[in-house]
Tab-separated table of C-alpha atoms in Angstrom:
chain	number	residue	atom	x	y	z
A	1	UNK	CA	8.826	-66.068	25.909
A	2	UNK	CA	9.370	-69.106	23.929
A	3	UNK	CA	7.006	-72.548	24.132
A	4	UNK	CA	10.535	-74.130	25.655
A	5	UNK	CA	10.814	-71.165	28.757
A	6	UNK	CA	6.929	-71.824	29.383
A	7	UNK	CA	6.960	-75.087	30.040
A	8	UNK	CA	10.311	-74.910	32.063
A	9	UNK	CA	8.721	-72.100	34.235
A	10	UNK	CA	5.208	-74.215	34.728
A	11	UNK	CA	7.158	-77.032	35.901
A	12	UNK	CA	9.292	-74.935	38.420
A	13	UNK	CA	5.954	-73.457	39.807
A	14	UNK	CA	4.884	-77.282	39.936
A	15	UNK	CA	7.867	-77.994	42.297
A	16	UNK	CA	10.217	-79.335	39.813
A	17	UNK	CA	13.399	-77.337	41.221
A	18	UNK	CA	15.593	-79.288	38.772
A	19	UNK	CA	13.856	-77.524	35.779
A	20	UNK	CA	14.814	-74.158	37.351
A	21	UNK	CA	18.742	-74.608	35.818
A	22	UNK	CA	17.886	-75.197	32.010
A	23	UNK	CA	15.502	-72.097	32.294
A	24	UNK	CA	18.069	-69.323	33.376
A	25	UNK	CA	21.156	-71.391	31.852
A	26	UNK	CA	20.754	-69.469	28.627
A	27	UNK	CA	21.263	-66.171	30.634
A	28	UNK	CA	24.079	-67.085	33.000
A	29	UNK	CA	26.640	-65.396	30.858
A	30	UNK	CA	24.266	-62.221	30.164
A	31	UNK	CA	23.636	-62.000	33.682
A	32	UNK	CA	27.616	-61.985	35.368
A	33	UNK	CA	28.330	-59.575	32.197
A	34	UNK	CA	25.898	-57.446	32.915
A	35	UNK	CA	26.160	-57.932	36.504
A	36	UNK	CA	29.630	-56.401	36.133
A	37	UNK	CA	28.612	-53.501	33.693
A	38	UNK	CA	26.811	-52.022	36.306
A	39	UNK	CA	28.939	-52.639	39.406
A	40	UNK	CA	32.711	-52.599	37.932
A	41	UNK	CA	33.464	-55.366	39.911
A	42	UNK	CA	33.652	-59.272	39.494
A	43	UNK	CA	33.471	-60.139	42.988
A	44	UNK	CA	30.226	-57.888	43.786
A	45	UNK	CA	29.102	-59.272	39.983
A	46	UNK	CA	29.251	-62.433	40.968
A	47	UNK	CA	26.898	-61.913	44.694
A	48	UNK	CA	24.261	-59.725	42.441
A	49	UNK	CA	24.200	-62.388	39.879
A	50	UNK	CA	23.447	-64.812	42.970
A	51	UNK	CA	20.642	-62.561	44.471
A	52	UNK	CA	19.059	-62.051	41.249
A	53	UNK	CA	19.111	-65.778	40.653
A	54	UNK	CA	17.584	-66.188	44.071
A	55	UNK	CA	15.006	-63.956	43.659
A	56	UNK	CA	14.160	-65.008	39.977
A	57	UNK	CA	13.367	-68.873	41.598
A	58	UNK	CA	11.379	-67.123	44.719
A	59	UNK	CA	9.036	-64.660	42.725
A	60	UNK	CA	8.902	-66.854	39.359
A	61	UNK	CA	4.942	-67.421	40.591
A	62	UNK	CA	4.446	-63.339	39.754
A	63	UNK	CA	6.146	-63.724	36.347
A	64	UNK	CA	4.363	-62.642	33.553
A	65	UNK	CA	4.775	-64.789	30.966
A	66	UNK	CA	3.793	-62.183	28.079
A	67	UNK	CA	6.799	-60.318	29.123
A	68	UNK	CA	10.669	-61.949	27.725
A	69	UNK	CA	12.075	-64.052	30.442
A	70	UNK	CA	15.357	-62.383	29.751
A	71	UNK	CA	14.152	-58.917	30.441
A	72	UNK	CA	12.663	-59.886	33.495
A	73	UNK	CA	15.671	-61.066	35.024
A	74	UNK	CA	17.460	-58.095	33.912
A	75	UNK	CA	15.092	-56.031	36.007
A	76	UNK	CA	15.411	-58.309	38.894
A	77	UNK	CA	19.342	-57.539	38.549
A	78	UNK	CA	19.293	-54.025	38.146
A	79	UNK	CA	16.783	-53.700	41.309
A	80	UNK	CA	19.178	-56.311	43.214
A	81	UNK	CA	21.986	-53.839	42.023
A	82	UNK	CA	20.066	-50.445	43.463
A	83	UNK	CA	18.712	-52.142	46.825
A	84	UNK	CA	22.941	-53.722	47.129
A	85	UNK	CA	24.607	-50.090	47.048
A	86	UNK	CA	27.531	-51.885	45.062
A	87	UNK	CA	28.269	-49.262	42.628
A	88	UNK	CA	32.111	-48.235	42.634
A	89	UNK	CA	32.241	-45.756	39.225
A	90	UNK	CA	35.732	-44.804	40.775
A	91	UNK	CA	39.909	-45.193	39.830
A	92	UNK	CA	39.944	-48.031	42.202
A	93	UNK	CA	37.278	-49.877	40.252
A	94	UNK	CA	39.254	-49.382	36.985
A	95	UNK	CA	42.430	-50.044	38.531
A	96	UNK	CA	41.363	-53.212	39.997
A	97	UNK	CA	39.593	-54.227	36.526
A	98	UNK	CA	42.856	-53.425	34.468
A	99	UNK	CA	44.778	-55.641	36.944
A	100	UNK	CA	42.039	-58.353	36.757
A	101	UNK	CA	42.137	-58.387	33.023
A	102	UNK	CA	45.918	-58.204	32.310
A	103	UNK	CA	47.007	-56.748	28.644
A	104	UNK	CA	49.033	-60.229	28.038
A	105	UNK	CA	50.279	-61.308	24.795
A	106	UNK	CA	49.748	-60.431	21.236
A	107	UNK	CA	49.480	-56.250	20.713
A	108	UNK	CA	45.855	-56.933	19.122
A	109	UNK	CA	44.932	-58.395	22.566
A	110	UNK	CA	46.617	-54.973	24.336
A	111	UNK	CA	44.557	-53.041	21.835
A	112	UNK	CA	41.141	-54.718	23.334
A	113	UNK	CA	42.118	-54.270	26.191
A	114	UNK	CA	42.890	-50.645	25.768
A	115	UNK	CA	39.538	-49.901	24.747
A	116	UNK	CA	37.918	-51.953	27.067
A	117	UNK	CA	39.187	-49.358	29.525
A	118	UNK	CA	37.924	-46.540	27.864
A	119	UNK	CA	35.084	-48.180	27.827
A	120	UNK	CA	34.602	-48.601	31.443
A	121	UNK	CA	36.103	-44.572	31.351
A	122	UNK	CA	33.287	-43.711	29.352
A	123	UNK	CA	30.622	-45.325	31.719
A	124	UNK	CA	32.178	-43.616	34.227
A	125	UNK	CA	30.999	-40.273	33.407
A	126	UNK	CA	27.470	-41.348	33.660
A	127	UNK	CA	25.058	-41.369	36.718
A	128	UNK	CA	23.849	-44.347	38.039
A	129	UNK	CA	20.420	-43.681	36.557
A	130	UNK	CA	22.105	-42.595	32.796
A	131	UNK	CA	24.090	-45.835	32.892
A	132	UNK	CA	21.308	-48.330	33.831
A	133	UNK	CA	19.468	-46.738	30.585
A	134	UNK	CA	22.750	-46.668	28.713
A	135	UNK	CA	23.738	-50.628	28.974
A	136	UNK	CA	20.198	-51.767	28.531
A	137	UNK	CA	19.714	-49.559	26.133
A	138	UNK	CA	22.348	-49.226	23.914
A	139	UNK	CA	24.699	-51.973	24.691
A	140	UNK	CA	22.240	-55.047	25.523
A	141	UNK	CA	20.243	-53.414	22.490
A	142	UNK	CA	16.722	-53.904	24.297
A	143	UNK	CA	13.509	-51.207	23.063
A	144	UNK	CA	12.781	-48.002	25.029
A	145	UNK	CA	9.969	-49.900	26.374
A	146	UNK	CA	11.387	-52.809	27.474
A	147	UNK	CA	14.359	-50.777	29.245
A	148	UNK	CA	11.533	-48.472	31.165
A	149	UNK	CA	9.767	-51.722	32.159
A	150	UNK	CA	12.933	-53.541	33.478
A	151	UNK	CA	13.956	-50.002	34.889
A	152	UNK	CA	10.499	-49.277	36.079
A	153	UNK	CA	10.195	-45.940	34.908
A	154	UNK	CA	8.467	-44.250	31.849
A	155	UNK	CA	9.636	-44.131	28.194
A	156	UNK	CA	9.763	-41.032	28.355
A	157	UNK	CA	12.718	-40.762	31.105
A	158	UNK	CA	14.152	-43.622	29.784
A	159	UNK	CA	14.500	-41.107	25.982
A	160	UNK	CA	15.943	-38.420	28.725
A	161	UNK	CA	18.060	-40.126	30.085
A	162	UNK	CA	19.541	-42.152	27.206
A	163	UNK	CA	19.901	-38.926	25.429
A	164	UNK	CA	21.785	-37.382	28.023
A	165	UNK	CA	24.046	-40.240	28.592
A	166	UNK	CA	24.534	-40.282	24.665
A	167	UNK	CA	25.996	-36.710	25.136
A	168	UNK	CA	28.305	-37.686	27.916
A	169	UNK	CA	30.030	-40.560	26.098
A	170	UNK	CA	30.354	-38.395	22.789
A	171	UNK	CA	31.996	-35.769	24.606
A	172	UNK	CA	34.549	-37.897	26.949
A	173	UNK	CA	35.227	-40.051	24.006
A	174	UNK	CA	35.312	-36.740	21.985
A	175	UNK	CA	37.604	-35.311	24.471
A	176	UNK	CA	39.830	-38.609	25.500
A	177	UNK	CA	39.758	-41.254	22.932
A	178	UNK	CA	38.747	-39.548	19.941
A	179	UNK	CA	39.577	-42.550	17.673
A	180	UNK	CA	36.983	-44.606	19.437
A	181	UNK	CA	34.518	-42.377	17.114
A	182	UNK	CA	36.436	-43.446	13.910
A	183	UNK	CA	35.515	-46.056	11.896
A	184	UNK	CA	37.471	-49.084	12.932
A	185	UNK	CA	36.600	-50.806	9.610
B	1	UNK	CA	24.441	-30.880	9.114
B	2	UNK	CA	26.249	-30.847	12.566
B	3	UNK	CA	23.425	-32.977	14.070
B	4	UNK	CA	23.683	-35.354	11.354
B	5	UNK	CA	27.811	-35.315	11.424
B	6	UNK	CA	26.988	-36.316	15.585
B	7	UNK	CA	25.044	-38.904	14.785
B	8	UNK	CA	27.671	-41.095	12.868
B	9	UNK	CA	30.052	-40.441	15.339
B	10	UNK	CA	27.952	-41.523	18.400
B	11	UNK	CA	26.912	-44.766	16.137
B	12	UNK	CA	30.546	-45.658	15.422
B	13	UNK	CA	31.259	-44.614	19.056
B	14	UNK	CA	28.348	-47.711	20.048
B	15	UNK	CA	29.424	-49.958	17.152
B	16	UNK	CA	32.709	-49.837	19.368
B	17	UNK	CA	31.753	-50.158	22.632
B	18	UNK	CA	28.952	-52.997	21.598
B	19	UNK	CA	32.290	-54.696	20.061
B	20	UNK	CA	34.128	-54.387	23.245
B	21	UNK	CA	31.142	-55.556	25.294
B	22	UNK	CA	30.998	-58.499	23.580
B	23	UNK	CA	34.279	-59.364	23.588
B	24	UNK	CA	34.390	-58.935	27.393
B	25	UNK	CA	31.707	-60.928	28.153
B	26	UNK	CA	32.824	-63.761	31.041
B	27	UNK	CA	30.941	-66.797	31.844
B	28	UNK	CA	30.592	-68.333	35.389
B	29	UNK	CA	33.058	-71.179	36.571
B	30	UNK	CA	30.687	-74.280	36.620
B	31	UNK	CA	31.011	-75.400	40.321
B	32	UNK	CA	30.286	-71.519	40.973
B	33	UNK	CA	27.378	-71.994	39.217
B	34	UNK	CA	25.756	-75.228	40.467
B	35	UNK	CA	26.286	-73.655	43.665
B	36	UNK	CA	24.482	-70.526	42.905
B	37	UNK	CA	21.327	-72.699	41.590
B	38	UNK	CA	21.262	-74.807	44.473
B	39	UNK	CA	21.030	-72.099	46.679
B	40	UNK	CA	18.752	-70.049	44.658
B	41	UNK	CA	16.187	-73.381	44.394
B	42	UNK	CA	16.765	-74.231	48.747
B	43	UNK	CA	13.988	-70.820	49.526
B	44	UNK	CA	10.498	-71.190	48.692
B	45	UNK	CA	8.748	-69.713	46.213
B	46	UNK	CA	6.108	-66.411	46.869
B	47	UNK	CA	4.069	-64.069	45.292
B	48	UNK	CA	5.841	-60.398	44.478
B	49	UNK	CA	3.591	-58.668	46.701
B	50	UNK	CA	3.854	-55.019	46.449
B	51	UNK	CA	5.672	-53.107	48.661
B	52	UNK	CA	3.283	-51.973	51.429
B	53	UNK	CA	2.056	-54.921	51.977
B	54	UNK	CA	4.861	-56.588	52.709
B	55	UNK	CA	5.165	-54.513	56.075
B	56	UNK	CA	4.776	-56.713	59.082
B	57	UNK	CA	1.711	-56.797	61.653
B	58	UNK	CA	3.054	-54.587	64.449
B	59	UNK	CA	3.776	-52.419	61.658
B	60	UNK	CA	-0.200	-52.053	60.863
B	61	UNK	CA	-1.186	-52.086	64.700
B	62	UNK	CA	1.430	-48.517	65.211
B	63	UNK	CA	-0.139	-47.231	62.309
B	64	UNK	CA	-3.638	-47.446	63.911
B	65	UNK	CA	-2.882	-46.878	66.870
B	66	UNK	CA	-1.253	-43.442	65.910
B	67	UNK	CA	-4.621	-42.656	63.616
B	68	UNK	CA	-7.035	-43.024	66.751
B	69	UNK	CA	-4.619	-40.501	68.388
B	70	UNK	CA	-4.307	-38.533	66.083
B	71	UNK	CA	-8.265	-38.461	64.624
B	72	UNK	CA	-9.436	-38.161	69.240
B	73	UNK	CA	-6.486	-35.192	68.713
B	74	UNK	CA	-8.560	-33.514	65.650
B	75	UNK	CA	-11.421	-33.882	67.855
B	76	UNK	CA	-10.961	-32.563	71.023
B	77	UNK	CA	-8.805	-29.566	69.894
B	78	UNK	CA	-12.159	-28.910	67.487
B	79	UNK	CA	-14.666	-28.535	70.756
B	80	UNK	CA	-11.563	-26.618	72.213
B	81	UNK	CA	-11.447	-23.946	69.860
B	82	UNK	CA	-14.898	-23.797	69.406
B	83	UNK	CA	-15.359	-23.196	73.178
B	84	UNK	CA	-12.902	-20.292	72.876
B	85	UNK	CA	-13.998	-19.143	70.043
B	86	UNK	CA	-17.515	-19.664	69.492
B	87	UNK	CA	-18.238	-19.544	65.881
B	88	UNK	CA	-20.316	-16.442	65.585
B	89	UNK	CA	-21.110	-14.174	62.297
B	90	UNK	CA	-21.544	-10.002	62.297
B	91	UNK	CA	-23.320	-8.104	60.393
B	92	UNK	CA	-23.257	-4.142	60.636
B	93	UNK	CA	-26.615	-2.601	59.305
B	94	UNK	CA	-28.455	0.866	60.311
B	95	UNK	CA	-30.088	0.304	63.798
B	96	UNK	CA	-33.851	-1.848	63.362
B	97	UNK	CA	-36.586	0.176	63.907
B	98	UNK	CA	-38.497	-0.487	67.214
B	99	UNK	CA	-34.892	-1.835	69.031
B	100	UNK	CA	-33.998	-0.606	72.464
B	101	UNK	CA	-33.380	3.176	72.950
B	102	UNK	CA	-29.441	3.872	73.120
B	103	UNK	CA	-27.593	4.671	75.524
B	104	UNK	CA	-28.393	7.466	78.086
B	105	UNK	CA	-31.736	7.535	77.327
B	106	UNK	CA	-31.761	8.711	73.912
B	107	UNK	CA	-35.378	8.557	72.726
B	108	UNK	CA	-36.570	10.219	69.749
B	109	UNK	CA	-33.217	9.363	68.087
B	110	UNK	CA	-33.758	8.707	64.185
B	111	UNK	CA	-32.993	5.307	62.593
B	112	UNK	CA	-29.704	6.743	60.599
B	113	UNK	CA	-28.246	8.511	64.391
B	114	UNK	CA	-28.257	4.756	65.165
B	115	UNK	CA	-25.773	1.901	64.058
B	116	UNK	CA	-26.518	-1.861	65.074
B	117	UNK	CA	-24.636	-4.800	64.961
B	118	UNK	CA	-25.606	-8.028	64.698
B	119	UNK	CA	-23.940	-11.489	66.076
B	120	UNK	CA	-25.408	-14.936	65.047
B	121	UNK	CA	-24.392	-18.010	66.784
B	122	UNK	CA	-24.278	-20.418	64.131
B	123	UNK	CA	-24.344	-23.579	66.503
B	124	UNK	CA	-27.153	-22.140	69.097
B	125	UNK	CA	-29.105	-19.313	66.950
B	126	UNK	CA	-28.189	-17.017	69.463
B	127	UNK	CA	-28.789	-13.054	67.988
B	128	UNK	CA	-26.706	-10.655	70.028
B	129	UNK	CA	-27.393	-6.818	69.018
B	130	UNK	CA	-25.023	-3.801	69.993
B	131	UNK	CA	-26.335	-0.799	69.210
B	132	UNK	CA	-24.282	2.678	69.187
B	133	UNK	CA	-25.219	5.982	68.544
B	134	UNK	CA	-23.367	8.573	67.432
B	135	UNK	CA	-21.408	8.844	70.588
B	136	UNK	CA	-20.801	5.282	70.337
B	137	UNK	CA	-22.536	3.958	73.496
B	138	UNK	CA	-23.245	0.853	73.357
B	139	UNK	CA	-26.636	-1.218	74.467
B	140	UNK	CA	-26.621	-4.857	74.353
B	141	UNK	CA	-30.058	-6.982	73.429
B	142	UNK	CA	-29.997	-10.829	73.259
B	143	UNK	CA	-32.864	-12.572	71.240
């Protein structure tokens, strides 16, 4: 946690509410992206987002400050997301993400978008527990110990479980979009 | 070889996907977001207290009330089978030399025509002796 964060969060325990926006501000993107990672959905992205904001002000008196800010809240969304239940890894979800995010325009937009798809294809083969590991992991690039302590669980699991997602993705991508393990260079 | 071979292929896989991530990332509209502040700062702030205590009082008063049940339960079913069963220990050893003659009158009999057994209360001290002899008559002596 930076010297900025610490004195942001000491004068939100103080009662300055105010100071509460410039200390998550530099997550608000993070958090909705992430939000949706995990849920498939902008709608239910947008009410976790909210709860975890809510409960980042409410229990900001417990936060360590040893710990990264940004890794906290993380934890506070993925336990927001397991307590909600809003986890759709289904055709509807992808459906209503392809029609949210329409392929529009020039053919190197339609490409992104294509693989944005398989993308969300690819995370659909995982469990809820392998795909929690998998974003934190490998996609918001945090350490094995920083995903078990925003996951809550030991490094250990977090190794099983990010190796077994690992497998997954390499063999749907192997199977389905095997030029997604080309190099695009 | 293969191992190695999978391992480039999974890290341009994530080299990928982190690209696509990236790219996807969306940002909140900004009256969305004042909104979601304001209501996030209206609550007070707490202490993350763990989980079990966070259950409320009537929760704690069931939850003794069902262990002083339960523990007067464990009691009273403990003098109950005790009364049934009285805790008692046996022992099966040749007869003791001077005990009671066996049955039907049996004097003279040596100690190795004779078989005794032996009951102990361990709550009272209570010795109970059955003696048989080779017929297996019994003769009962309390001590």
């Amino acid at each position: 946690m930076d010297e900025r964060e610490s004195r942001l969060v000491e004068l939100v325990l103080q009662g300055d509410n105010d100071a509460f926006g410039p200390l998550v501000t530099p997550y608000r993107k993070a958090l909705l992206t992430m939000a949706y990672r995990l849920c498939h959905n902008w709608e239910d992205a947008g009410e976790l987002s909210q709860e975890t904001l809510l409960r980042t002000f409410r229990y900001l008196r417990s936060y360590d400050p040893r710990r990264s800010f940004r890794n906290w809240i993380f934890q506070i969304l993925v336990n927001v997301w397991r307590s909600s239940g809003k986890s759709r890894p289904d055709g509807d979800a992808l459906r209503e993400w392809a029609a949210a995010n329409p392929a529009e325009g020039p053919e190197e937009e339609h490409a992104r978008s294509e693989i944005r798809s398989q993308l969300m294809e690819c995370l659909d083969g995982l469990s809820r527990r392998e795909r929690e590991v998998f974003l934190l992991r490998d996609i918001e690039e945090m350490s094995i110990l920083e995903t078990a302590q925003a996951l809550g669980i030991s490094p250990l699991s977090v190794r099983v479980r990010l190796s077994l997602a690992r497998k997954k993705i390499r063999e749907r991508a192997q199977e389905k979009f095997p030029h997604l393990l080309e190099d695009r260079r | 070889m293969k191992r190695k071979r999978q391992g480039g292929e999974y890290r341009r896989l994530l080299e990928n996907l982190r690209a696509v991530a990236r790219s996807e990332e969306k940002d909140w509209a900004e009256e969305d977001w004042r909104r979601a502040l304001r209501r996030a700062t209206i609550g007070k702030q707490e202490e993350l207290r763990p989980e079990w205590r966070r259950r409320p009082a009537w929760a704690w008063a069931y939850a003794l009330v069902i262990a002083i049940l339960l523990g007067a339960a464990a009691v009273a079913s403990r003098s109950f089978f005790r009364a049934a069963w009285p805790t008692l220990t046996a022992e099966v050893e040749p007869a003791r030399t001077g005990g009671p003659a066996p049955a039907g009158g049996g004097a003279g009999l040596a100690a190795q025509d004779q078989l005794s057994v032996t009951f102990v209360s361990v709550e009272s001290g209570l010795r109970v002796y059955w003696y048989f002899d080779k017929e297996f008559d019994w003769k009962e002596e309390k001590l």
